[in-house]
Short mmCIF file of N, CA, C and O in Angstrom, two decimals:
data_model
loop_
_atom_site.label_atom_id
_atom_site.label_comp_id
_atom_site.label_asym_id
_atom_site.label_seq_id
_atom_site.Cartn_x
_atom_site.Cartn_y
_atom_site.Cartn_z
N UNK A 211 51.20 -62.80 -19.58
CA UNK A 211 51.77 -62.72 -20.92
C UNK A 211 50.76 -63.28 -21.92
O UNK A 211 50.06 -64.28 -21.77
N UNK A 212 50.81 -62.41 -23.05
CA UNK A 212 49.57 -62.96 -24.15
C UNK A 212 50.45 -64.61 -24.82
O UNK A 212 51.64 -64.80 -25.08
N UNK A 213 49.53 -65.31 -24.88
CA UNK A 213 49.63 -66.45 -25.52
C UNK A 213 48.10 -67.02 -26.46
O UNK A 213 46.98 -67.20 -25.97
N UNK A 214 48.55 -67.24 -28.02
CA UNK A 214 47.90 -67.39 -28.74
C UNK A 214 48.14 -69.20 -29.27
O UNK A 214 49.15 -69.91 -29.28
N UNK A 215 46.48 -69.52 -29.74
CA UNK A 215 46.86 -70.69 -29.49
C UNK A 215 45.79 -70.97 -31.50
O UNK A 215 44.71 -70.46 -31.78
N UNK A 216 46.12 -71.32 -31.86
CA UNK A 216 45.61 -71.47 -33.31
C UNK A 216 45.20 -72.63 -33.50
O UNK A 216 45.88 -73.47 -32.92
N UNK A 217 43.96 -73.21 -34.34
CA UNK A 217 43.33 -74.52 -34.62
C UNK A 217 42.78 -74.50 -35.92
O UNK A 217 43.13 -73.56 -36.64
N UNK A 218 41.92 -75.39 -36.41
CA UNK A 218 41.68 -75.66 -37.85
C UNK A 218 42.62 -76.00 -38.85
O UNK A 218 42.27 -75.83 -40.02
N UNK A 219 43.90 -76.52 -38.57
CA UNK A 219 44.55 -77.10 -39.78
C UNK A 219 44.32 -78.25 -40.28
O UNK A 219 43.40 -78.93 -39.83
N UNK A 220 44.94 -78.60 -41.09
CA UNK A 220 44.19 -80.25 -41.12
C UNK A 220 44.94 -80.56 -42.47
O UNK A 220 46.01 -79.99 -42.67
N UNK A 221 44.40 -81.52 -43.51
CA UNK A 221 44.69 -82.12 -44.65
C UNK A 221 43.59 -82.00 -45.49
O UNK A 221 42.49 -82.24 -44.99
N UNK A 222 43.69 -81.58 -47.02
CA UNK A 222 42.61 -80.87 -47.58
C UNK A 222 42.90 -81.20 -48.99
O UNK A 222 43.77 -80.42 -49.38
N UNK A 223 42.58 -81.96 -49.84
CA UNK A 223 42.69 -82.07 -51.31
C UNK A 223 42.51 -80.17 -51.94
O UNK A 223 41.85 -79.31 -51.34
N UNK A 224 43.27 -79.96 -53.21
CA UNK A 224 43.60 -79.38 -53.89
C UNK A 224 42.11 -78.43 -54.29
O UNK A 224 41.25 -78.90 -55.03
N UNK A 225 42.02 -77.27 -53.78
CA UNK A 225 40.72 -76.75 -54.26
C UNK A 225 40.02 -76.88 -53.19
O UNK A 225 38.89 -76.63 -53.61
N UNK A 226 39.91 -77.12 -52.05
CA UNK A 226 39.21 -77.18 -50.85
C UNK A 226 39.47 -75.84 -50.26
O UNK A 226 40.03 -74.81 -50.66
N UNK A 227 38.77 -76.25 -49.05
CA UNK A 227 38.54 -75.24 -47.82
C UNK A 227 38.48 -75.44 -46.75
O UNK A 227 37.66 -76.16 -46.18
N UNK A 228 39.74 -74.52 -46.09
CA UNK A 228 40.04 -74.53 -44.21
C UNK A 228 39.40 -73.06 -43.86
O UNK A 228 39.00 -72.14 -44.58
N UNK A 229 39.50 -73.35 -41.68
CA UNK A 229 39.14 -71.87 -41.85
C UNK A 229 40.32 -72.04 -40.46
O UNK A 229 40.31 -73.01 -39.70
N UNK A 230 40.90 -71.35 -40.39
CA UNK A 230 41.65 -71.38 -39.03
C UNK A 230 41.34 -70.60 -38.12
O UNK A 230 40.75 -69.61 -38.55
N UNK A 231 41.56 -70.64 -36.60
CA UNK A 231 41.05 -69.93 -35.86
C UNK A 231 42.46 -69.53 -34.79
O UNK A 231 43.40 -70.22 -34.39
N UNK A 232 42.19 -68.42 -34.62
CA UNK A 232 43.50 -67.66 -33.20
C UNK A 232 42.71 -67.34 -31.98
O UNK A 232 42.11 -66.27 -31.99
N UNK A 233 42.63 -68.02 -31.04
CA UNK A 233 42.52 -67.39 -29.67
C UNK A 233 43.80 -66.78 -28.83
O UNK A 233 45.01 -66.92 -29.02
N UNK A 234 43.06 -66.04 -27.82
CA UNK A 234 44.12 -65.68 -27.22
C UNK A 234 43.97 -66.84 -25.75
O UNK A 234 42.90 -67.36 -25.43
N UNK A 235 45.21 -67.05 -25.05
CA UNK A 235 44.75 -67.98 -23.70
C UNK A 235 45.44 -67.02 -22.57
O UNK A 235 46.24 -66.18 -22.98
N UNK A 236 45.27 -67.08 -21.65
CA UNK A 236 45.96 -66.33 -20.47
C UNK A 236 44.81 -65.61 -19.62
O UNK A 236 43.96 -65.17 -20.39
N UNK A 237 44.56 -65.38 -18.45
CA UNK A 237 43.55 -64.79 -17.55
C UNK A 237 43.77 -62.90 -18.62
O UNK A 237 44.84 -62.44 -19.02
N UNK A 238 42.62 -62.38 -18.75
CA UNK A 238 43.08 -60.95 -18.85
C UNK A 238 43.53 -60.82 -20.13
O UNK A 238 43.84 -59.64 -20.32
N UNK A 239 43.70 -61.50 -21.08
CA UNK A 239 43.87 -60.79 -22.53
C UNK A 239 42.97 -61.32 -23.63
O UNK A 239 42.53 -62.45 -23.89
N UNK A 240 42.81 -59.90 -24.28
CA UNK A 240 41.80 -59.92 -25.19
C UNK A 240 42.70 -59.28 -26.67
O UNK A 240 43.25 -58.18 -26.69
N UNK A 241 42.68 -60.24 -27.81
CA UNK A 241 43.00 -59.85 -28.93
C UNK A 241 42.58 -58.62 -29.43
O UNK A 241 43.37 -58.05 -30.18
N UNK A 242 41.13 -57.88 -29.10
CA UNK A 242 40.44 -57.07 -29.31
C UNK A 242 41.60 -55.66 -29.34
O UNK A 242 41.48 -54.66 -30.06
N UNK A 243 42.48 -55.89 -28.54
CA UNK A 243 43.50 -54.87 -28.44
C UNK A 243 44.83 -54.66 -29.70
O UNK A 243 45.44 -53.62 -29.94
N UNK A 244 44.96 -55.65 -30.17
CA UNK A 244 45.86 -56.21 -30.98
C UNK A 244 45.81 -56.34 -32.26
O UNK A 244 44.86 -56.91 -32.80
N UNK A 245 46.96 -55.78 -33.03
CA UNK A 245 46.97 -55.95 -34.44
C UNK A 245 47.42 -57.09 -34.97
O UNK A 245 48.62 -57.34 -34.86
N UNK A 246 46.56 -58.00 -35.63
CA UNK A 246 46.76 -59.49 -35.41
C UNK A 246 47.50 -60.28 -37.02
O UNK A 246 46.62 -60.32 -37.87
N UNK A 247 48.08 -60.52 -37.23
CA UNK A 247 48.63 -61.48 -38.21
C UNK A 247 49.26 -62.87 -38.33
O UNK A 247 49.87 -63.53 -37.49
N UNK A 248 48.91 -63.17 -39.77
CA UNK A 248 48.90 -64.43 -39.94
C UNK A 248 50.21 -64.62 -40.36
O UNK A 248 50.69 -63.55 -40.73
N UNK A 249 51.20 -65.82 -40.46
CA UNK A 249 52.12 -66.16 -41.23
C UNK A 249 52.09 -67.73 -41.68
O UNK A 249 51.26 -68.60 -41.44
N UNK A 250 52.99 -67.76 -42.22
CA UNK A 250 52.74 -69.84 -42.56
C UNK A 250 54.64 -69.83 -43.23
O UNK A 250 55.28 -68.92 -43.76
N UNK A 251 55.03 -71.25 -42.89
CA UNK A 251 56.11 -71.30 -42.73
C UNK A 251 56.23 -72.85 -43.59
O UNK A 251 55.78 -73.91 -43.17
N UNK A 252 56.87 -72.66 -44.72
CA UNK A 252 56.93 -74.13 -45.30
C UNK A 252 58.79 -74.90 -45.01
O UNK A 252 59.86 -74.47 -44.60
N UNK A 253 58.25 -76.19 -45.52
CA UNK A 253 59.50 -76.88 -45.04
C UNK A 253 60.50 -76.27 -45.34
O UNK A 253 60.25 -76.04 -46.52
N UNK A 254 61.87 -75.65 -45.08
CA UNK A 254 63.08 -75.31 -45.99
C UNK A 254 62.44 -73.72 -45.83
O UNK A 254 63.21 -73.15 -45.05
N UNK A 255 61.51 -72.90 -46.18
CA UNK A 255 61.65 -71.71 -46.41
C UNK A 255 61.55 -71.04 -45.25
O UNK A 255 61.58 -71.55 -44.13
N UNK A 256 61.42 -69.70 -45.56
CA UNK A 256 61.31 -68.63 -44.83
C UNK A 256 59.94 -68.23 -44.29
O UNK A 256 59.06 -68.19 -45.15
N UNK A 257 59.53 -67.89 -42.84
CA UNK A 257 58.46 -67.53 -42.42
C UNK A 257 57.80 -66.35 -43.58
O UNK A 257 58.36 -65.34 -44.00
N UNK A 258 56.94 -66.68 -43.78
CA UNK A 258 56.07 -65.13 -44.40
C UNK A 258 55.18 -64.95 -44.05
O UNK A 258 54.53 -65.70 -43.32
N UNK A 259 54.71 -63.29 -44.67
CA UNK A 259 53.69 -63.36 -43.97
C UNK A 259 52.38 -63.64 -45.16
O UNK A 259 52.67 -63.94 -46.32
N UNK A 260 50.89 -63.47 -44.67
CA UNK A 260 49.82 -64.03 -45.29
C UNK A 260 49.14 -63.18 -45.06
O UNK A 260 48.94 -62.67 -46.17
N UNK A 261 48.52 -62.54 -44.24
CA UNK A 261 47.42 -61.58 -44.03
C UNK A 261 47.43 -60.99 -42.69
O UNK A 261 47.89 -61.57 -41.72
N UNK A 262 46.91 -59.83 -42.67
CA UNK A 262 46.75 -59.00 -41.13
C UNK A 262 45.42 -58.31 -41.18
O UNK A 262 44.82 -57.90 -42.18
N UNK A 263 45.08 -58.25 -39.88
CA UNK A 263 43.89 -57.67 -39.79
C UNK A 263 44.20 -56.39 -38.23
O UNK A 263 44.98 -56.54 -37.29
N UNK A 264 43.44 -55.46 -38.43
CA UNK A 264 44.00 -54.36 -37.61
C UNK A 264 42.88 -54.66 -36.28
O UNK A 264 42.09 -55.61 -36.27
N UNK A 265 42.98 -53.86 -35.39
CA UNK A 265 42.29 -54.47 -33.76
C UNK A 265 40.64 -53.75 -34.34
O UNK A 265 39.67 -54.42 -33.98
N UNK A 266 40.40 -52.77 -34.98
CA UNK A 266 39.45 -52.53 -35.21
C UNK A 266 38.43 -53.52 -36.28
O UNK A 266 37.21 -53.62 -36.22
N UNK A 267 39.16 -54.04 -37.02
CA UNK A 267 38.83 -54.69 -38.24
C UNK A 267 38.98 -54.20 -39.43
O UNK A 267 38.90 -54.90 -40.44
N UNK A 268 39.23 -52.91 -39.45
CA UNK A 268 38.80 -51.90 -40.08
C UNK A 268 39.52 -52.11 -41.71
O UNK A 268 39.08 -52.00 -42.85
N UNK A 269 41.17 -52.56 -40.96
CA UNK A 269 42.18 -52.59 -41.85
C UNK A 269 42.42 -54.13 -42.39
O UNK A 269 42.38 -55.02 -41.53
N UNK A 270 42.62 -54.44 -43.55
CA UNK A 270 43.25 -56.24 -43.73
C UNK A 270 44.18 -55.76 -44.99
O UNK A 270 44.20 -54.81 -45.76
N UNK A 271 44.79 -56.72 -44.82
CA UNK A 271 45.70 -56.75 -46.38
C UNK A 271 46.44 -58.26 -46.42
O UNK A 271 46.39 -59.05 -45.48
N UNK A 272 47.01 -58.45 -47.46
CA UNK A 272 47.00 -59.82 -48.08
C UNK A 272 47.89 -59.66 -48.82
O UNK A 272 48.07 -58.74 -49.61
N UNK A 273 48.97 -61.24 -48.42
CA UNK A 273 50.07 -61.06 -49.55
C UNK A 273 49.49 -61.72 -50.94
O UNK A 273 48.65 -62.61 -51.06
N UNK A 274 50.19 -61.02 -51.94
CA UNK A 274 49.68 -61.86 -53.39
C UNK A 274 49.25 -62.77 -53.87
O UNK A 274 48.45 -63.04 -54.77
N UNK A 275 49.91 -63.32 -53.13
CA UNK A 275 49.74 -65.00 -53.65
C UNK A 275 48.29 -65.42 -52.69
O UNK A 275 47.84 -66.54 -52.92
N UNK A 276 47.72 -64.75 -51.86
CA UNK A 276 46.43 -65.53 -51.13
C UNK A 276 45.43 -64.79 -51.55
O UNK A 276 44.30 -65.23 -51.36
N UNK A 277 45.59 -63.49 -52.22
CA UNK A 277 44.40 -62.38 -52.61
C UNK A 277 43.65 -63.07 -53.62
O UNK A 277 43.91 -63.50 -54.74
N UNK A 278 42.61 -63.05 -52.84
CA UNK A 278 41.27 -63.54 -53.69
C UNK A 278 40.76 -64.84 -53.63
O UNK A 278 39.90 -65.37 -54.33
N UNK A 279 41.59 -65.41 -52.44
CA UNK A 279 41.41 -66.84 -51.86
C UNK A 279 41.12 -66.94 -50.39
O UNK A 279 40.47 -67.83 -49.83
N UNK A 280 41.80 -65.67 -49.72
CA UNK A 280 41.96 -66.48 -48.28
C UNK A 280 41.55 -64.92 -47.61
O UNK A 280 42.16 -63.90 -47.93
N UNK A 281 40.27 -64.95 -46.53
CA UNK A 281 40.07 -63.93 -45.67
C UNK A 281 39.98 -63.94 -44.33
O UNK A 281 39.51 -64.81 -43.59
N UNK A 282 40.61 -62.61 -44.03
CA UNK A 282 40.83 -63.03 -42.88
C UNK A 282 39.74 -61.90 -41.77
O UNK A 282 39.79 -60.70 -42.01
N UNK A 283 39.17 -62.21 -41.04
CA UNK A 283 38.21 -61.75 -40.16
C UNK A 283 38.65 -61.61 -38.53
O UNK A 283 39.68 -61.87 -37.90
N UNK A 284 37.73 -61.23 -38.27
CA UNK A 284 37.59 -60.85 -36.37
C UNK A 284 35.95 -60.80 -35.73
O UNK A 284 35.09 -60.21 -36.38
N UNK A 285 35.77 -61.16 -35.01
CA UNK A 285 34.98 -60.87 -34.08
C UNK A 285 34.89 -59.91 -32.64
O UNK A 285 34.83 -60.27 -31.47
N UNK A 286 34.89 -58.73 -33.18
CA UNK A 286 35.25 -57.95 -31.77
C UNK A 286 34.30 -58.37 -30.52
O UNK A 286 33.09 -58.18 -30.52
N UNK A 287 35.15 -59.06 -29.27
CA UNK A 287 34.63 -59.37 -28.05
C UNK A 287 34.38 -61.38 -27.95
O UNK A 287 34.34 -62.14 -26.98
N UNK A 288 34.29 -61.56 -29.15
CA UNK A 288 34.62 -63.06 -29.25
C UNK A 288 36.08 -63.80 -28.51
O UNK A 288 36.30 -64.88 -27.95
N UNK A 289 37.14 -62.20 -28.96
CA UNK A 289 38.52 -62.54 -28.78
C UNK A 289 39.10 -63.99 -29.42
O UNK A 289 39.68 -64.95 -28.91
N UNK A 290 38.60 -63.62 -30.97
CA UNK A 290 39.33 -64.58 -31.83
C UNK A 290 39.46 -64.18 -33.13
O UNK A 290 38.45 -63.58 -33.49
N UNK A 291 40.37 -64.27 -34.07
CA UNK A 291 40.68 -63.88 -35.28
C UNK A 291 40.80 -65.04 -36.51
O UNK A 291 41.58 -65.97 -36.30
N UNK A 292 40.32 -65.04 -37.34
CA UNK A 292 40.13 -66.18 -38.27
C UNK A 292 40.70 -65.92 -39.46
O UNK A 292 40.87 -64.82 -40.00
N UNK A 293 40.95 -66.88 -39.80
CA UNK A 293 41.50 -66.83 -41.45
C UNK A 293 40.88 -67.88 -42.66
O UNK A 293 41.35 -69.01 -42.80
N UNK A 294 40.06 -67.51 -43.27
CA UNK A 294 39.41 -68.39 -43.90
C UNK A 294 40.22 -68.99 -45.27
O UNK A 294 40.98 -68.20 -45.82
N UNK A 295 40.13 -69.88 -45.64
CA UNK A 295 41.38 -70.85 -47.19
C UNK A 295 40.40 -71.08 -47.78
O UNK A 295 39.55 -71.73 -47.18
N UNK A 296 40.07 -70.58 -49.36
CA UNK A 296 39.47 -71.39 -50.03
C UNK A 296 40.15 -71.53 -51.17
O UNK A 296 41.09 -70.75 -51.04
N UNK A 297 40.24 -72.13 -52.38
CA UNK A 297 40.79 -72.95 -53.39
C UNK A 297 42.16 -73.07 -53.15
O UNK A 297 42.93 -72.41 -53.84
N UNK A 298 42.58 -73.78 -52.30
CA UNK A 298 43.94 -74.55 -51.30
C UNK A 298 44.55 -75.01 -52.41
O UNK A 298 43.76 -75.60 -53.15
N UNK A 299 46.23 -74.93 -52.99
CA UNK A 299 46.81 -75.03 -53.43
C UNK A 299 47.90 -75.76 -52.91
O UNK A 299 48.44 -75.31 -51.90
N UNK A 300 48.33 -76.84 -53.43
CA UNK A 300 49.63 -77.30 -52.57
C UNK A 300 50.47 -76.76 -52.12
O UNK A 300 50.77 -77.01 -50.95
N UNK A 301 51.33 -75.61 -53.04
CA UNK A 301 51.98 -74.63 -52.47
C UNK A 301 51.67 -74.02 -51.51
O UNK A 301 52.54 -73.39 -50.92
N UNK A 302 50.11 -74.02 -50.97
CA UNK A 302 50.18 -73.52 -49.50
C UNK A 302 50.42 -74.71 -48.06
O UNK A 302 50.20 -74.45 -46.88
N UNK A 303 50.74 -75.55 -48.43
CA UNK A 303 50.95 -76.17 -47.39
C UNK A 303 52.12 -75.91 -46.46
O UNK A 303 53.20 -76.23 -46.95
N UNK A 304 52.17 -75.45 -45.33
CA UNK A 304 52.95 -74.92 -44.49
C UNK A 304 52.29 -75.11 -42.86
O UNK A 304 51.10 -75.37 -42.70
N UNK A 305 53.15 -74.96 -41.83
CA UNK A 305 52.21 -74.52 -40.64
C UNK A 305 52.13 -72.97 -40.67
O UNK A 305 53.05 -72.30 -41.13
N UNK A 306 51.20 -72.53 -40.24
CA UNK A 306 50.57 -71.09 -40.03
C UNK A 306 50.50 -70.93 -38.80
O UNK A 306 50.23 -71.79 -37.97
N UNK A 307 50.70 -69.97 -38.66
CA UNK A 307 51.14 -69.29 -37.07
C UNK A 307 49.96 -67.65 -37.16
O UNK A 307 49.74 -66.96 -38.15
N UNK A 308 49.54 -67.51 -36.05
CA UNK A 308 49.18 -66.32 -35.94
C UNK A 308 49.90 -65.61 -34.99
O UNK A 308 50.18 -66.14 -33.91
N UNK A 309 50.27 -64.35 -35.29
CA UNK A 309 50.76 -63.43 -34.20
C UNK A 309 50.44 -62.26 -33.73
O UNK A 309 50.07 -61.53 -34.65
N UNK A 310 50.40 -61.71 -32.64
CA UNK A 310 50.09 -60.58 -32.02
C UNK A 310 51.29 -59.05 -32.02
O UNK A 310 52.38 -59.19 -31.46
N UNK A 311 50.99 -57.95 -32.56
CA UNK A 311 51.24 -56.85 -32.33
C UNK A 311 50.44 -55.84 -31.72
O UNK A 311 49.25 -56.10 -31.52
N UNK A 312 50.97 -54.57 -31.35
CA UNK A 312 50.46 -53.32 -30.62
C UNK A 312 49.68 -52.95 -31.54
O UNK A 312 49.90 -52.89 -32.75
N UNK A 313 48.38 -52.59 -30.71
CA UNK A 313 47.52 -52.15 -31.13
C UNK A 313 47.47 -50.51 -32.36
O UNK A 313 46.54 -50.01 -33.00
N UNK A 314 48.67 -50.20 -32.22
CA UNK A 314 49.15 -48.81 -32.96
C UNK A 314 49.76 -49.44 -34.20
O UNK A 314 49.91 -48.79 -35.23
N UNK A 315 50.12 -50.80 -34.08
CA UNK A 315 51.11 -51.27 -35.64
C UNK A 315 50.02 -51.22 -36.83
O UNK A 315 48.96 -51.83 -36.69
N UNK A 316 50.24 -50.62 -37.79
CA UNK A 316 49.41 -50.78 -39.09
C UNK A 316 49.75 -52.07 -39.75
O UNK A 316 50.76 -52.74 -39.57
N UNK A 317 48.77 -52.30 -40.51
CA UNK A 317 49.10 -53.37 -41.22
C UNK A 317 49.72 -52.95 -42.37
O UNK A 317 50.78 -53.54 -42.56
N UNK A 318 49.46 -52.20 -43.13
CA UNK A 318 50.38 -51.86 -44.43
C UNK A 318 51.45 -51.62 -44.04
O UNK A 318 52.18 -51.87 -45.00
N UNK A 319 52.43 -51.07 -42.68
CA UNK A 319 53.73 -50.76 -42.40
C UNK A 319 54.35 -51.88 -41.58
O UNK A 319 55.56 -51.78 -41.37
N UNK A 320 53.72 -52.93 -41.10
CA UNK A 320 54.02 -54.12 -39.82
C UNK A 320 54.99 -54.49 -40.99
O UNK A 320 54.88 -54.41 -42.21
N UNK A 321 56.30 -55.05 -39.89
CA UNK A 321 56.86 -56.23 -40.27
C UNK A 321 57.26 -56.94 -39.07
O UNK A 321 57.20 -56.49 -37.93
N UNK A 322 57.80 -58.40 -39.49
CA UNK A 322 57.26 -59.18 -38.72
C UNK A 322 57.85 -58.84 -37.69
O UNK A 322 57.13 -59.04 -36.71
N UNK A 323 59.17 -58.25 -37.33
CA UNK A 323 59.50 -58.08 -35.97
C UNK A 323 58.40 -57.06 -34.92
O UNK A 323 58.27 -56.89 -33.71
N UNK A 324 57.97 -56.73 -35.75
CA UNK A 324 56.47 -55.84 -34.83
C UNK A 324 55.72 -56.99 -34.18
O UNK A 324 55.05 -56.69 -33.19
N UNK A 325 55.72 -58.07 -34.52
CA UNK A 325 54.41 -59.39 -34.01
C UNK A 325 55.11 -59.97 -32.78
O UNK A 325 55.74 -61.00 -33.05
N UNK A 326 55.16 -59.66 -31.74
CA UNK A 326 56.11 -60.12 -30.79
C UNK A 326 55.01 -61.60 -29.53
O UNK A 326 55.45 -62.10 -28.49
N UNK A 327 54.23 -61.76 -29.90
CA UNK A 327 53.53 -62.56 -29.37
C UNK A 327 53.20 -63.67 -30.59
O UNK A 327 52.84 -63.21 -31.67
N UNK A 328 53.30 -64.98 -30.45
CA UNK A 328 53.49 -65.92 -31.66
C UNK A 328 52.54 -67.04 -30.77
O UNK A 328 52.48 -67.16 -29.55
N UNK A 329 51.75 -67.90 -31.92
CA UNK A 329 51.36 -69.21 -31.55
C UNK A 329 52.44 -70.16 -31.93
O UNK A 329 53.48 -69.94 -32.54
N UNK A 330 51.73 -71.79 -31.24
CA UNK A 330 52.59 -72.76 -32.05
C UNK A 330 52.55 -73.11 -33.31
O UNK A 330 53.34 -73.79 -33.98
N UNK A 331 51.78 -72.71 -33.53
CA UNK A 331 51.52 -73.06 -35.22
C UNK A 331 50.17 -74.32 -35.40
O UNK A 331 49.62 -74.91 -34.46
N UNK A 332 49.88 -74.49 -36.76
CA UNK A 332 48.81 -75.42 -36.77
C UNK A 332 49.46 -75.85 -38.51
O UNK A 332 50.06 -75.13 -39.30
N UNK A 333 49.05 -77.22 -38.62
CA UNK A 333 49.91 -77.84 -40.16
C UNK A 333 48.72 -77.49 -40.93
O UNK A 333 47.59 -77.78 -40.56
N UNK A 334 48.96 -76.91 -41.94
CA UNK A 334 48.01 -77.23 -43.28
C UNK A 334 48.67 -77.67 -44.19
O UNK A 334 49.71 -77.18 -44.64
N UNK A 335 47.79 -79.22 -44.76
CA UNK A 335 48.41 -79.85 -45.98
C UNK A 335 47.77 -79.86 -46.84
O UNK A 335 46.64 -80.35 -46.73
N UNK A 336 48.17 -79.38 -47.93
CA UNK A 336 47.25 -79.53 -49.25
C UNK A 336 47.53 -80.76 -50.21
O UNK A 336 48.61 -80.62 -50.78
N UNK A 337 46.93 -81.83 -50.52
CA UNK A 337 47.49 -83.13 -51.03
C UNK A 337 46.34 -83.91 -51.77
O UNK A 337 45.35 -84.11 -51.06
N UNK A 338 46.28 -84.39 -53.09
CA UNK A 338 45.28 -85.43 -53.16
C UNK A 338 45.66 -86.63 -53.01
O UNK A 338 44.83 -87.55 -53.06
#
């Protein structure tokens, strides 16, 4: 079974920069197959999502509120997917989760019940 395991969160004054990282763990799986997305989940609200990137790379898209701040990348054969934060806003403080879908899910049509493979999450705090 795919299991994804996410790192780079941390605590970051206002206007900084994280980069998070998704591996996959398990003998035999490679993200390389997988249409991969990000979500982040703040106290009280609702999971959303943040960005996706397609198994090729080919495809990304970005919810509003992170466009023009936060990118998200791949390394085909690395078998890891990244999400880079730059000018960190408190409002983004949440844990972020990356998740795994079929390699056929688009990113402009995914929703989240398509991501059926989930990490534990990783905290990002934005705070001075």
């Amino acid at each position: 079974q795919l299991q994804l395991v996410e790192s780079g969160g941390g605590l970051v004054q206002p206007g900084g920069s994280l980069s998070l990282s998704c591996e996959a763990s398990g003998a035999g799986f490679s993200l390389d197959y997988y249409t991969i997305g990000w979500f982040r989940q703040a106290p009280g609200k609702e999971r959303e999502g943040v960005s996706c990137i397609s198994s090729s790379g080919s495809t990304t898209t970005y919810a509003d509120f992170v466009k023009g701040r936060f990118a998200i990348s791949r390394k085909i054969g690395a078998n890891t997917v990244y999400l880079q934060m730059n000018s960190l806003k408190p409002e983004d403080t949440a844990v972020y989760y990356c998740a795994a879908a079929h390699i056929r899910t688009g990113c402009y049509e995914a929703v989240r019940g398509d991501f059926r493979s989930w990490g534990q999450g990783t905290q990002v705090t934005v705070s001075s």
